[in-house]
Each structure stands twice: as C-alpha cells, then as structure tokens.
Coordinates of C-alpha atoms and ligand atoms in Angstrom, one line a residue:
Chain N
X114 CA 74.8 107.6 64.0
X115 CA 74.8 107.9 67.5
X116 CA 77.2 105.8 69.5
X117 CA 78.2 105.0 73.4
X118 CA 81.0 103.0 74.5
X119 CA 81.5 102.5 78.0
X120 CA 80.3 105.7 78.6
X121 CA 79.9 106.0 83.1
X122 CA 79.0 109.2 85.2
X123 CA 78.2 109.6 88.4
X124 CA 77.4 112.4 90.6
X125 CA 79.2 112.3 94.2
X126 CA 78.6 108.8 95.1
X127 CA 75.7 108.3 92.8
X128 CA 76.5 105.7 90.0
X129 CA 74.2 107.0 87.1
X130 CA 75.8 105.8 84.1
X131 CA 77.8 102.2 84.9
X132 CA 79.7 101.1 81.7
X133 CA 76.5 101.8 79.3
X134 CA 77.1 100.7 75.8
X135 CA 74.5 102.0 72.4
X136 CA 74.4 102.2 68.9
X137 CA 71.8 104.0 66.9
X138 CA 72.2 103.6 63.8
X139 CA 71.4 106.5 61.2
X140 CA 68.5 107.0 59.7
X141 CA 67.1 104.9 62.4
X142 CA 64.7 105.5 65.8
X143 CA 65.8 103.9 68.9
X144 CA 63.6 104.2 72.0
X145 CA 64.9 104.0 76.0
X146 CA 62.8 102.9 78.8
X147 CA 63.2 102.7 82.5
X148 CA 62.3 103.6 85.9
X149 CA 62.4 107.0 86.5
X150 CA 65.2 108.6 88.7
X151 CA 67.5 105.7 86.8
X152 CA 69.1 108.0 84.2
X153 CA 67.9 108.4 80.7
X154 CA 67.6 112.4 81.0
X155 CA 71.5 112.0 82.2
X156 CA 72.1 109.8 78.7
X157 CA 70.6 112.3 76.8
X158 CA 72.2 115.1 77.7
X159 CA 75.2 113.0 77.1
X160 CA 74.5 112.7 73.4
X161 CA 73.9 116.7 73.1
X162 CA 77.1 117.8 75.4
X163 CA 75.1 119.2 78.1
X164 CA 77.4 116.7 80.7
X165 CA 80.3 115.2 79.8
X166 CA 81.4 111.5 80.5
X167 CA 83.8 110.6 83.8
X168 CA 84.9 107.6 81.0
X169 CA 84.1 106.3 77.5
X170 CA 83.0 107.2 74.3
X171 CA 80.4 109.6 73.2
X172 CA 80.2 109.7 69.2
X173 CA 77.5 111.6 67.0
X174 CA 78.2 111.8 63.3
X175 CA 81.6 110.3 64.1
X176 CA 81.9 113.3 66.3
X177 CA 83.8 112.7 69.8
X178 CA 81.2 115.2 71.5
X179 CA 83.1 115.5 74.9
X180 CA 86.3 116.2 73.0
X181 CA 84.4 119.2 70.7
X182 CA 85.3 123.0 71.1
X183 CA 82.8 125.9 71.6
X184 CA 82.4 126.1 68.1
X185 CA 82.4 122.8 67.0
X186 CA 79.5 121.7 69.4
X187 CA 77.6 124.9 68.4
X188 CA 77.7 123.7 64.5
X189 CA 77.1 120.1 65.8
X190 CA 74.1 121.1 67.6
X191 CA 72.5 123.0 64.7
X192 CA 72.1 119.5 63.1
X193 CA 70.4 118.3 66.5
X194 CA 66.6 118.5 67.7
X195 CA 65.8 118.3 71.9
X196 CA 62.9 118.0 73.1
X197 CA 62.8 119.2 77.2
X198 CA 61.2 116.7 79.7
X199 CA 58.8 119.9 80.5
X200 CA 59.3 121.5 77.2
X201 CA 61.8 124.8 78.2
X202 CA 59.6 127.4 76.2
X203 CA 61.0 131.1 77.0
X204 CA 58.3 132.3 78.8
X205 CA 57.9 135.8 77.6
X206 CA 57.7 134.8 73.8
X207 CA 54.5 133.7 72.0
X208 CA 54.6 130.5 70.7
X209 CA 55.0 131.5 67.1
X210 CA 58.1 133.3 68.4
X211 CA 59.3 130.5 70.0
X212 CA 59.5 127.9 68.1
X213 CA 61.1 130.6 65.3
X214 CA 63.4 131.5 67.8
X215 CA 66.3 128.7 66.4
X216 CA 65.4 130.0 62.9
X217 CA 65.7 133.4 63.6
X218 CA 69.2 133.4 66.1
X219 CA 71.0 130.4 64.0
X220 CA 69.8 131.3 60.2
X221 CA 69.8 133.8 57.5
X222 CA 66.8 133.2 57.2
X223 CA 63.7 135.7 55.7
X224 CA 61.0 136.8 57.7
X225 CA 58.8 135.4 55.8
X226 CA 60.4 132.1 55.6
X227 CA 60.7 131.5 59.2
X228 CA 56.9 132.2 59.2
X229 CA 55.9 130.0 56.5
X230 CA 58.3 126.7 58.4
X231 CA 56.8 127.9 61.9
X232 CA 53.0 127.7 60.5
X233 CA 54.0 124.5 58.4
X234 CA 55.5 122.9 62.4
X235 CA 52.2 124.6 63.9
X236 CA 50.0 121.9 61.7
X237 CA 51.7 119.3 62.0
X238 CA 51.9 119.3 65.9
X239 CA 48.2 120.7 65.5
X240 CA 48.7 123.4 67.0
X241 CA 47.7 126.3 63.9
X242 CA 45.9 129.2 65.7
X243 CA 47.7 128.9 69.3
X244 CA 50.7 131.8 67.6
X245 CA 49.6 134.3 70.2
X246 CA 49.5 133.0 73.0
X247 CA 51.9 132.8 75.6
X248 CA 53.3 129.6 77.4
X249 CA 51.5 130.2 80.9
X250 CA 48.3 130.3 78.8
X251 CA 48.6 127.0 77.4
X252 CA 48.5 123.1 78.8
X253 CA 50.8 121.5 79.5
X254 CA 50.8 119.1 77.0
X255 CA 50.2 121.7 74.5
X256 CA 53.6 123.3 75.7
X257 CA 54.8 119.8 75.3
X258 CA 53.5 120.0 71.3
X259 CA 55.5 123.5 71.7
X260 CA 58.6 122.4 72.5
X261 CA 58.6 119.3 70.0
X262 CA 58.0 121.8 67.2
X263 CA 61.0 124.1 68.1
X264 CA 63.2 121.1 67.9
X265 CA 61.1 119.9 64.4
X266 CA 61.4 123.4 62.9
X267 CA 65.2 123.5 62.0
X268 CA 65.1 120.0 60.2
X269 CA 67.7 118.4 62.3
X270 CA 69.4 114.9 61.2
X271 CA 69.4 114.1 64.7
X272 CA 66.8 114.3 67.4
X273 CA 66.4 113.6 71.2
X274 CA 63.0 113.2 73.5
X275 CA 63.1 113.3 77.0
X276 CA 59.3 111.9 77.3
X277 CA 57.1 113.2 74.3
X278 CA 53.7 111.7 75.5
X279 CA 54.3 112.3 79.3
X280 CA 51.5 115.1 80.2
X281 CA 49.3 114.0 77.2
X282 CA 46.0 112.3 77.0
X283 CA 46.1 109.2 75.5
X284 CA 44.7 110.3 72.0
X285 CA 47.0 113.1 71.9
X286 CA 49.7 110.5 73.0
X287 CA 49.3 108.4 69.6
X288 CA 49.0 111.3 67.6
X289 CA 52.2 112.7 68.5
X290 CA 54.3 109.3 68.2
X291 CA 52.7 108.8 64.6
X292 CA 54.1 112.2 64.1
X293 CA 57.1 111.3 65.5
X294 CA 57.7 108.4 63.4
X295 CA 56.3 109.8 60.2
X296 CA 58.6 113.1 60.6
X297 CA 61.7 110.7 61.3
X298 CA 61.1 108.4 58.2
X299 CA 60.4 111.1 55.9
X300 CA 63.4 113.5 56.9
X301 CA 65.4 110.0 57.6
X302 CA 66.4 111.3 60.9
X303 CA 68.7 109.5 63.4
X304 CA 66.4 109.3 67.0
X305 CA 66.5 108.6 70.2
X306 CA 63.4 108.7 72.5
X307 CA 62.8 108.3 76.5
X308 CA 59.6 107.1 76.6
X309 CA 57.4 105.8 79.6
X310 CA 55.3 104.4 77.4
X311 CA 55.3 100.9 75.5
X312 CA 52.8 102.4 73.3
X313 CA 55.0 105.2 72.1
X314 CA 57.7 102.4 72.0
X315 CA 56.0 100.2 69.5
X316 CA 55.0 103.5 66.8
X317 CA 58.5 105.3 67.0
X318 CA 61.1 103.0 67.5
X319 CA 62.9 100.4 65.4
X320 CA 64.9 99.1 68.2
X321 CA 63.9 99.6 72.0
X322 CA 66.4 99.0 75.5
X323 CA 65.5 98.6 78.5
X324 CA 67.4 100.8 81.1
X325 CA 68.8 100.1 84.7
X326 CA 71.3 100.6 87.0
X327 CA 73.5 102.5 84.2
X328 CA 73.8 99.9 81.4
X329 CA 71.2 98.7 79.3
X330 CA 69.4 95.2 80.4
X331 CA 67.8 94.2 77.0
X332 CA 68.2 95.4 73.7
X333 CA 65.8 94.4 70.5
X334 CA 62.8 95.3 68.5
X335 CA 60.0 96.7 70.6
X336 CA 58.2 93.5 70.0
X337 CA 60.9 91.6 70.9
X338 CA 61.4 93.7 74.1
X339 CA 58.3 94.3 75.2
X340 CA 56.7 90.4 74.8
X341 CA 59.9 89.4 75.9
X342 CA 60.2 87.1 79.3
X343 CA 63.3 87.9 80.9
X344 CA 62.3 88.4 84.7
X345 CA 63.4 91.9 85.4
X346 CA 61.5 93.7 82.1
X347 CA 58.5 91.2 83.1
X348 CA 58.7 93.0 86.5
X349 CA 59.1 97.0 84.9
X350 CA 56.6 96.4 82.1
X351 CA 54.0 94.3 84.1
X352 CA 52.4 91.0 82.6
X353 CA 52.0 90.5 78.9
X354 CA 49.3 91.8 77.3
X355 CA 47.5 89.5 74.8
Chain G
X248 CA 83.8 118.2 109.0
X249 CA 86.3 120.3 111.2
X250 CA 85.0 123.8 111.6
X251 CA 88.0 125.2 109.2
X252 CA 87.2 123.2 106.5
X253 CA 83.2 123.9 106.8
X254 CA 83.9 127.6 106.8
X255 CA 86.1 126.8 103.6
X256 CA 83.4 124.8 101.7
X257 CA 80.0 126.1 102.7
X258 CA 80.9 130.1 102.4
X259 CA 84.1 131.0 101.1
X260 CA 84.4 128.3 98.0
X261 CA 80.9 129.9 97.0
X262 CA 82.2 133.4 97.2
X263 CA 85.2 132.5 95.2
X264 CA 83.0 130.6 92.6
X265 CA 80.7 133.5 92.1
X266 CA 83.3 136.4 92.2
X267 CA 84.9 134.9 89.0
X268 CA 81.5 134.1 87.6
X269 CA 80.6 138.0 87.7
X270 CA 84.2 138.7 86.1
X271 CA 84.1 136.2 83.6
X272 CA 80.7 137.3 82.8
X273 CA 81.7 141.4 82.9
X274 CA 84.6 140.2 80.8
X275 CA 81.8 138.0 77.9
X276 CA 79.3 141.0 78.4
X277 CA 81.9 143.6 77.3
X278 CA 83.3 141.3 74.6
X279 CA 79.8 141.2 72.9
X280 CA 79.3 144.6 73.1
X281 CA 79.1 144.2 69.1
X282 CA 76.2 142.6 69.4
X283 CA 74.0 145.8 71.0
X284 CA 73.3 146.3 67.1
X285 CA 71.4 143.4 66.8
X286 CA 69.7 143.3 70.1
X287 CA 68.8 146.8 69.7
X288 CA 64.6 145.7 70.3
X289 CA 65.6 143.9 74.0
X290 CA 67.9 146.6 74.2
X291 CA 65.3 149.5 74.4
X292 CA 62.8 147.3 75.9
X293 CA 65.2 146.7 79.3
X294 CA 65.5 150.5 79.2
X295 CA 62.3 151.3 79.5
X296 CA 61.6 148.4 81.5
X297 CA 64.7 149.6 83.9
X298 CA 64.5 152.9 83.2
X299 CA 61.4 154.7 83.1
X300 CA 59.6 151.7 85.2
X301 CA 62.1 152.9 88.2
X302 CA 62.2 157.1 87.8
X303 CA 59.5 158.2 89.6
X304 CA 61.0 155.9 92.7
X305 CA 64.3 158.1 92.2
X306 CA 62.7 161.2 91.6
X307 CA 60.8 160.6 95.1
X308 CA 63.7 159.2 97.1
X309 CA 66.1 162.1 95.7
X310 CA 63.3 165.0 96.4
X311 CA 63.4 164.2 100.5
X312 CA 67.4 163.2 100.4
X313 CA 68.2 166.8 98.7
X314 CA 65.5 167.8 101.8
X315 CA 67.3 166.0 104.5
X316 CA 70.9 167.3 103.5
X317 CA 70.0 171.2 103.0
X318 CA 68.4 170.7 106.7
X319 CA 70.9 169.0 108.0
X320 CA 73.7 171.4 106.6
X321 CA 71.8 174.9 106.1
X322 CA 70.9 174.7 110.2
X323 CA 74.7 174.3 110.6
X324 CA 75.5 177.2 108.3
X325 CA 72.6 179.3 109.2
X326 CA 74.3 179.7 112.7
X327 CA 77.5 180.7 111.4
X328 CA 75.1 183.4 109.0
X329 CA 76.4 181.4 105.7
X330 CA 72.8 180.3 104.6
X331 CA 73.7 181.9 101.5
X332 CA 76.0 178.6 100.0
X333 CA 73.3 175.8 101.1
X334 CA 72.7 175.9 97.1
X335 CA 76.4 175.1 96.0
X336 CA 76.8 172.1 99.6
X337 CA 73.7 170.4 98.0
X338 CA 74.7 170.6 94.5
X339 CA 78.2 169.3 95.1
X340 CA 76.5 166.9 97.4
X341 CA 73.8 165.3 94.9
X342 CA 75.9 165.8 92.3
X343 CA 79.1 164.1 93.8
X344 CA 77.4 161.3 96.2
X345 CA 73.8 161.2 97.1
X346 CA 72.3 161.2 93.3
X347 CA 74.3 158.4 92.6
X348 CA 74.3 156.9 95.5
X349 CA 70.2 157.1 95.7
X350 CA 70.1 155.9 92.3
X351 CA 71.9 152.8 92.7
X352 CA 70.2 151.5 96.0
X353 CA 67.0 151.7 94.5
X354 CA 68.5 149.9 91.1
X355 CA 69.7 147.2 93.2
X356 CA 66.4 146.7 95.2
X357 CA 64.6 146.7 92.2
X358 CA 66.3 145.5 89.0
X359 CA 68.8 143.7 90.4
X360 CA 66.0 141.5 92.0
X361 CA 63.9 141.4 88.8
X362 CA 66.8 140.1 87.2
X363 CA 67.9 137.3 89.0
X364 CA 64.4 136.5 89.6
X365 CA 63.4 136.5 86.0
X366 CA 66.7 134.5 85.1
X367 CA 66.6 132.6 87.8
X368 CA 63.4 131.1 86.6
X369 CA 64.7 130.3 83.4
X370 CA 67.3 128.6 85.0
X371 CA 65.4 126.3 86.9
X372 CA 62.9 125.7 84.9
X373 CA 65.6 124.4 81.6
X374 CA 65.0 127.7 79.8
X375 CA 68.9 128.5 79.8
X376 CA 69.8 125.0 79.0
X377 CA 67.5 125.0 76.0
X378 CA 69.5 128.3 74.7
X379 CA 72.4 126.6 75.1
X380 CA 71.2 123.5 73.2
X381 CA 69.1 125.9 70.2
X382 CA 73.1 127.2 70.0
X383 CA 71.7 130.4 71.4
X384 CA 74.6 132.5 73.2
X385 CA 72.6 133.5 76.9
X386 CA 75.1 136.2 77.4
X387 CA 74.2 137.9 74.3
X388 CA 70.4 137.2 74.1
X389 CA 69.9 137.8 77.6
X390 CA 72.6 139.6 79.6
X391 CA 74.1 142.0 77.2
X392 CA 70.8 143.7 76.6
X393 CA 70.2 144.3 80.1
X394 CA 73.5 145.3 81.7
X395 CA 73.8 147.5 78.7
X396 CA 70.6 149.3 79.6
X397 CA 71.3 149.7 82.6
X398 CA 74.7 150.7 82.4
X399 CA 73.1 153.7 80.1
X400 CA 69.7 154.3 82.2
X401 CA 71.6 154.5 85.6
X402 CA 73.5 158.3 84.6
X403 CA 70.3 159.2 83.1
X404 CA 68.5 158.3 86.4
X405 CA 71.5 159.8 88.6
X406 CA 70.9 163.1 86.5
X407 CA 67.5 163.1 87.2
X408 CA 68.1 162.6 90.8
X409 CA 70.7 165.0 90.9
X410 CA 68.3 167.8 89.8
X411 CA 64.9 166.6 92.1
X412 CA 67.3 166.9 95.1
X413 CA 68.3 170.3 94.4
X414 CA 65.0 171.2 93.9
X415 CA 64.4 169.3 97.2
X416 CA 66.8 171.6 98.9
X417 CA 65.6 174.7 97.8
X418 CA 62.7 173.8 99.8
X419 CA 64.1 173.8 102.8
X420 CA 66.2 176.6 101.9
X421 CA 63.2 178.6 101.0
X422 CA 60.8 177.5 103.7
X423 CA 63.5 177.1 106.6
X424 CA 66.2 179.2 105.9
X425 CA 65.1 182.7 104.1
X426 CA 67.3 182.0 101.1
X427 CA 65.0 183.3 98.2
X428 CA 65.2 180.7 95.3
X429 CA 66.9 182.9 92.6
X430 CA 70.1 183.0 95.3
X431 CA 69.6 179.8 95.8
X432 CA 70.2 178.5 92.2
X433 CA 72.7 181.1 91.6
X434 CA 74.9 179.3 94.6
X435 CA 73.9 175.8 92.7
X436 CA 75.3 177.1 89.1
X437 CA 78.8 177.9 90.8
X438 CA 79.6 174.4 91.5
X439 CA 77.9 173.2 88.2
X440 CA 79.8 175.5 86.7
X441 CA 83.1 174.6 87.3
X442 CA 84.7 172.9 83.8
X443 CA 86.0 169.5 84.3
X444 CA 86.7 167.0 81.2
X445 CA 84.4 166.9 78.2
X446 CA 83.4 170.4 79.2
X447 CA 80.9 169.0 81.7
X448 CA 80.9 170.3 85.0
X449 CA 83.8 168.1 86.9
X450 CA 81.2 167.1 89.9
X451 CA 78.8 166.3 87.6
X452 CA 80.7 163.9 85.7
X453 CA 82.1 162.1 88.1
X454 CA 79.3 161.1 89.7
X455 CA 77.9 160.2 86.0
X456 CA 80.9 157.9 85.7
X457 CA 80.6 156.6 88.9
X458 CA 76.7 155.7 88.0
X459 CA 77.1 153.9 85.1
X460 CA 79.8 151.7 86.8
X461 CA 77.2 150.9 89.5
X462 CA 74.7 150.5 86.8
X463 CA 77.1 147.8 84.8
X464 CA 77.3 146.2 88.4
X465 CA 73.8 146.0 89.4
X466 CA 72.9 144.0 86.0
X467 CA 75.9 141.8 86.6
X468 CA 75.0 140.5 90.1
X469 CA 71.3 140.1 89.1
X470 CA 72.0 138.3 85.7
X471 CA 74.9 136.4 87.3
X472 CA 73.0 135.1 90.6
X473 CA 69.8 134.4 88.2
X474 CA 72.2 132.1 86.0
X475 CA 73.8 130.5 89.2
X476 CA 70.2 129.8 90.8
X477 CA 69.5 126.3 92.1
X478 CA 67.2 124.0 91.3
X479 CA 64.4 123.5 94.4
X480 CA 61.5 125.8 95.7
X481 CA 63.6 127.8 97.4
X482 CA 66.3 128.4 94.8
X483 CA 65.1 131.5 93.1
X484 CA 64.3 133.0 96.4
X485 CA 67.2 132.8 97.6
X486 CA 69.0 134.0 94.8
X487 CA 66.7 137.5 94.8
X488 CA 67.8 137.7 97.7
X489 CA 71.8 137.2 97.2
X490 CA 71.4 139.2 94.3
X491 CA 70.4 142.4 96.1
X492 CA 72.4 141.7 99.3
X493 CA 75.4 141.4 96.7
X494 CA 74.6 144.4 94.7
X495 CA 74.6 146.7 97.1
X496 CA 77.4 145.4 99.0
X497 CA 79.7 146.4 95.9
X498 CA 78.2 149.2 95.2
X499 CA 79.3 150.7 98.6
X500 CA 82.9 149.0 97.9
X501 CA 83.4 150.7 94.3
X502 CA 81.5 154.0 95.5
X503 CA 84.7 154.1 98.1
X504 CA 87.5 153.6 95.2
X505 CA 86.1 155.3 92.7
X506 CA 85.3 158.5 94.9
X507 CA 89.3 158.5 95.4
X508 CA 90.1 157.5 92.5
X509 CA 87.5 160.7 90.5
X510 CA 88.6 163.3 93.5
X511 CA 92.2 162.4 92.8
Ligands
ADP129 N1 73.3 117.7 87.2 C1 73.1 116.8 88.1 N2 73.8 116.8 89.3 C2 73.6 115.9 90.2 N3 72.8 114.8 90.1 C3 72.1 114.7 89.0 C4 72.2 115.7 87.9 N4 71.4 115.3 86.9 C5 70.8 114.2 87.3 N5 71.2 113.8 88.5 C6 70.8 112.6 89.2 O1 70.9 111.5 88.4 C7 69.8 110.6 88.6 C8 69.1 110.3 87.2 O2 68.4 111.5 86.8 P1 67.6 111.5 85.4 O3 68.5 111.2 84.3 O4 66.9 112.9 85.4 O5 66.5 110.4 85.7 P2 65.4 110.0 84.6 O6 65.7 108.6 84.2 O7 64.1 110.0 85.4 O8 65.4 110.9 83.5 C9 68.9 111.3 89.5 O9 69.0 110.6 90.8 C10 69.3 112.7 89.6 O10 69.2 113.2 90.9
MG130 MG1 64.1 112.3 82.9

C-alpha cells in the first residue's frame, strides 16, 4: 500500500506539493493526471525516496520512506519498479544488458537465469530480437518499452510510471497499458501511473485523480472521473466524449 | 545582493560544496576498494580506455620535453665543458618532475574531460538517478573502476614518459652536444641507480608515487564534476570544462607538497 498524508514540497518559492493526500491501496492500480509542469514526476519520486517531504507522511508497505536508512531504502527499493519519463537506459549497455542489469547487481542470480527472465520481459514488451542493440539505435518509444521492462524484470510488488505511453503511437499506446494492467493483476502489484492519457487511464487504473496546484482535485473510478462534470476536470480533459 | 554576500553564494559556497564532494567521494572510492574484484571487466576496460588510448600522446609530449630540457641545460653545461652529466640532469629531471608532470596534464585534458563528460551525461539525462533507484551503488559501478584505473595507468604512463624523454635527450646530446650515446646512458644509470625504498631507484619512485596520486586525482574531479553536472544545454559543457580547469589546478598544488614532502 502506498499512502500520502499531507505530504507538501516546494522548491524556493515554488509550491509543488500543497497538503496532497493518497491512498493506493495494495494489489491495486491508481492512475494520476494533470497539466504538465504541476508535479506528478515530484509525487513520484516522493513514493521511491528520490526527494524527501518539507511535511507529512510518506508510507510504502507501512514504511515511513523519508525516515528509512541507506540500507533500509536499498531493500525497500528492491521490491519497487520505476519507470523514467524518458526511460534512463545506460547508454553504453545493450538492451539485453540493461534491463539484466537489476538482476545481475541486486541478485544471486545464474547467468542463465537472468537470460531466460530478460528474454521472457523482451516478449512481453515485444521487443524479442532488439538484445543487441544499443539505446541510441533504438526509438524512442522503443527505449520507452526498454525501460518498462527493466522495472518489470525484478517482479516488484510495487511499481511507478512517470508517462508510459508518452512517445508512443497510439497502437503501441494500448498495447502497453493492456500490458500494464495484465502484468499488475497477474503479479497483484500495488501501481501508480502518471499518465497524459485518459485512454491509458481507463485500461490501467482502478481509481484515477486528477492533479493541481499540489493536492488532488477529484478522486474516483476513471469512469467516474473522466465523464465526470466538475468545471475544472471539464476544462483539463476537454468536452465529453460520447 | 551586497557584493560580499554575492561573492559568498555564487563562487565560494560552490567551491566549498564541491571540495567536500571530491573528499567524501575519495573517502567512498577508497572504502570500496573491495569491490575492484568484482568490477574487475570495467576495471580493465577504463585501463585500456585510459591507458593505452592516451600513451602515444605521452610518449610524444615526453620525447620533445626530454628534447627541450637537455637543450636548455646541456648549452648551459657545454660552456662550463660538463656536457658529459646532461644524461644524469635529464634523468633526475624526467624521472623526478617532467614525466609526471607531462603525464598528468595530458590525463587531465583528456580523461578527466571524458569523464565528467560521459557522467555528466548520465547525470542529466536520469541515468544516475535510475542506479540509485535499481539500488545500484554509482560509486562502485562507475567511479571505483575508473579512478582505480587510472590511479594504476598513470605510473605506468609516467614510466613510459620517463624513458621517451631520456631518449629525447640523448638526441640533443648526440646531435648538439658531441656526447656519444653509450656516455650518455652511462650518466643516466648513475642517478637511476641510486637505491631508495623497495630497492627502486629513489627518483624513480618518487615520482611514481607522486603519479599515481595525480592519477587518483584526475578521476576524482572528472567523476565528481560529471556527478555534480546541471541539468540544461549547457550543463555538461560546462562541467568538461570545470573538470579540467580543476584537475590541473590540484595537480600543480599536490605536485608542490608532495615534491617536499618525497625530497624530505
Ligand atoms: N529537483 C528539483 N529542483 C527544483 N525544482 C524542481 C525539481 N524537480 C521538479 N521541480 C519543479 O517542480 C515542478 C513540477 O515538476 P514535475 O514534477 O517534473 O512536473 P510534471 O507534472 O510535468 O511531472 C516544475 O516546475 C519543476 O521545475
Ligand atoms: Mg513529469
């Protein structure tokens, strides 16, 4: 479970996070939208201990993360999945080495284990054949698919996406959230997801907010959300779609 | 601002901020050292990256510097009719100052720079944060290997440049001065000779020493600047830039104390 209680941050005068409250509960996918430049990276990297709150509470697995040592956030991020805005692949490994990298650094694991999970990620982010090559070689959106295996490939119980479909084409887009989803239910993983997409929203989420000015404005089901007709999400999302 | 204050927060805070990021950093590298086991294939790699990659910029740089002191001594000498001990001034010379001294500025220019150029970039691009969230250690992954390497390359480099110079020298002490070349060598060996600790020759060593501390220092500054880069266009630029600037700053600082300190 992943859970924010008046968490606020700001940078110089910059109110990023203003008294934001959230709950996901485990086993269960929330998804965050909002304008961009409003925050959500900044909540993420909240949940995983990259920045640490001015106030509040961050909890993960009952976890105060701000509060954790060295160590303990190491172990406590072994159990977590990230996925970059722009995917963060180490430039001078292959893909295949990549996305074994957290396997080969953080595990015991055999050689020919790690290949066996890294080809098993490779399929399902279809992506088999593309081991070779090297991050500049590949699109964007493939490096994208990249990144999402590396966080996939460790089996995490809890995952965060700073904007899985940004960079894709919309086919690609829907491929990857059914992923998304299917991955989360089967493994029952606890996730949170930035998306820019409503589409995205209404595959991977079971509950979806709406972000702005550091708290969130709504909070429901995607449907609920997203047909919803409170004035300021009618004004983000745009008119109804029938 | 008043002008006290600016001086304090645009240019000294910096400094301060970045001198204890090298130390802590010297202090996490050497900590890890352990870890030079398992990093062994990065750890050759930088090696030959650093090491090989940068010789035959040594070897030339060394060849004219040996050239430049045996003229610039052996005209001196050959008026007092003492031609005859060029061999032993450039030995003690390369050996002492100019070999690692050569060594080192061309390290900084280039490896330094590569460093905080190729860490810089995975600074701004989220590479390092991405370690840090995979629970991958950056200092042992990525700066141990290469401060490591260098730290060994450098005296290797040093000794190569040690010997090119004196070759260099007996150029000039064969073409300018009418020293034949078996003299000439036989005037080196009496310096080299001279039994310091570990059995090696004494000026030898200490300017071995003194390499491999400017070695340790050069990957430092270029790891540490790379890791400190800015987001922006400009950021990694800059930071090349720093990183070089910085390197050979210190290296002229610690060349001072550690000359007194190895003459002493
Ligand atoms: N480390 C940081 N230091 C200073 N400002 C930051 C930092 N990280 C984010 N910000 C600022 O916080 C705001 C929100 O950023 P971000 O979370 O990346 O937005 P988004 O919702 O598009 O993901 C931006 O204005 C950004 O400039
Ligand atoms: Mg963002």
């Amino acid at each position: 479970m992943i859970e924010l209680r008046d968490v606020r941050k700001a940078f110089g005068r910059q109110q990023v996070l203003d008294g934001l409250d959230l709950t996901v509960e485990a086993g269960s996918s929330y998804a965050v939208m909002g304008p961009s430049g409003s925050g959500k990276s900044v909540l993420l990297k909240h949940v995983i201990g990259l920045l640490k709150p001015d106030s509040g509470r961050v909890l993960v697995a009952g976890h105060s993360v701000p509060e954790l040592h060295r160590e303990e956030l190491r172990d406590l991020r072994r159990d977590m999945g990230y996925l970059f805005q722009h995917g963060a692949l180490i430039n001078w490994l292959s893909v295949f080495d990549n996305i074994a990298l957290p396997l080969r650094e953080t595990t015991a694991m055999g050689e020919e284990e790690v290949r066996g999970r890294v080809e098993k990620v490779l399929g399902q982010v279809q992506l088999s054949g593309t081991d070779d090559k090297y991050p500049s070689e590949i699109s964007g959106g493939m490096q994208k698919r990249v990144g999402l295996a590396r966080a996939l490939v460790t089996e995490p119980s809890v995952i965060l996406y700073d904007e899985p479909e940004a960079g894709l084409d919309p086919g690609m887009s829907q491929a990857i959230s059914e992923l998304m989803r299917q991955i989360q239910t089967e493994l029952e993983m606890t996730s949170l997801v930035v998306t820019h997409s409503d589409r995205c929203a209404r595959i991977v989420a079971d509950r979806l907010g709406i972000f702005e000015k550091g708290r969130f404005l709504v909070e429901g089901t995607p449907a609920e959300v997203l047909d919803s007709d409170h004035p300021r999400v009618r004004e983000f999302l745009g008119p109804k779609r029938s | 601002m008043d002008p006290i204050s600016k001086l304090g927060s645009s240019f000294i805070a910096p400094l301060v901020q970045q001198a204890g990021f090298g130390m802590w950093l010297s202090g996490r590298t050497l900590a890890l050292i352990p870890h030079c086991l398992k990093r062994r294939r990065s750890l050759l790699d930088q090696m030959y990256l650093t090491g090989f990659k940068s010789a035959h910029v040594v070897a030339f740089v060394a060849f004219f510097i040996g050239m430049i002191v045996a003229l610039q001594i052996g005209l001196k000498l050959a008026q007092y009719g003492q031609q005859d001990s060029i061999g032993m001034l450039v030995a003690i010379s390369m050996a002492r100052e100019m070999g690692p001294f050569v060594t080192a500025v061309v390290l900084a220019a280039s490896v330094s720079s590569a460093m905080a150029a190729e860490l810089g970039t995975m600074k701004v691009q989220d590479e390092l944060t991405a370690l840090e969230v995979l629970s991958i250690d950056s200092v042992s992954y990525l700066v141990l290997p290469r401060v490591i390497a260098l730290t060994l390359m450098a005296p290797i480099l040093t000794a190569v440049a040690d010997v090119v110079g004196i070759l260099g020298g007996g150029v000039i002490a064969v073409t300018q001065l009418q020293v034949d070349f078996p003299a000439y060598l036989l005037s080196v060996d009496e310096v080299l000779r001279d039994p310091g600790l570990f059995g090696l020759p004494q000026d030898l060593y200490a300017g071995l020493i003194k390499s491999a501390v400017f070695g340790f220092t050069i990957a430092i500054v270029g790891c540490g600047s790379g890791m400190l880069a800015e987001k922006g266009a400009s950021g990694v630029a800059q930071t090349t830039r720093e990183a070089v600037r910085t390197s050979i700053i210190l290296i002229i600082l610690f060349n001072y104390f550690l000359s007194w300190a190895l003459v002493a």
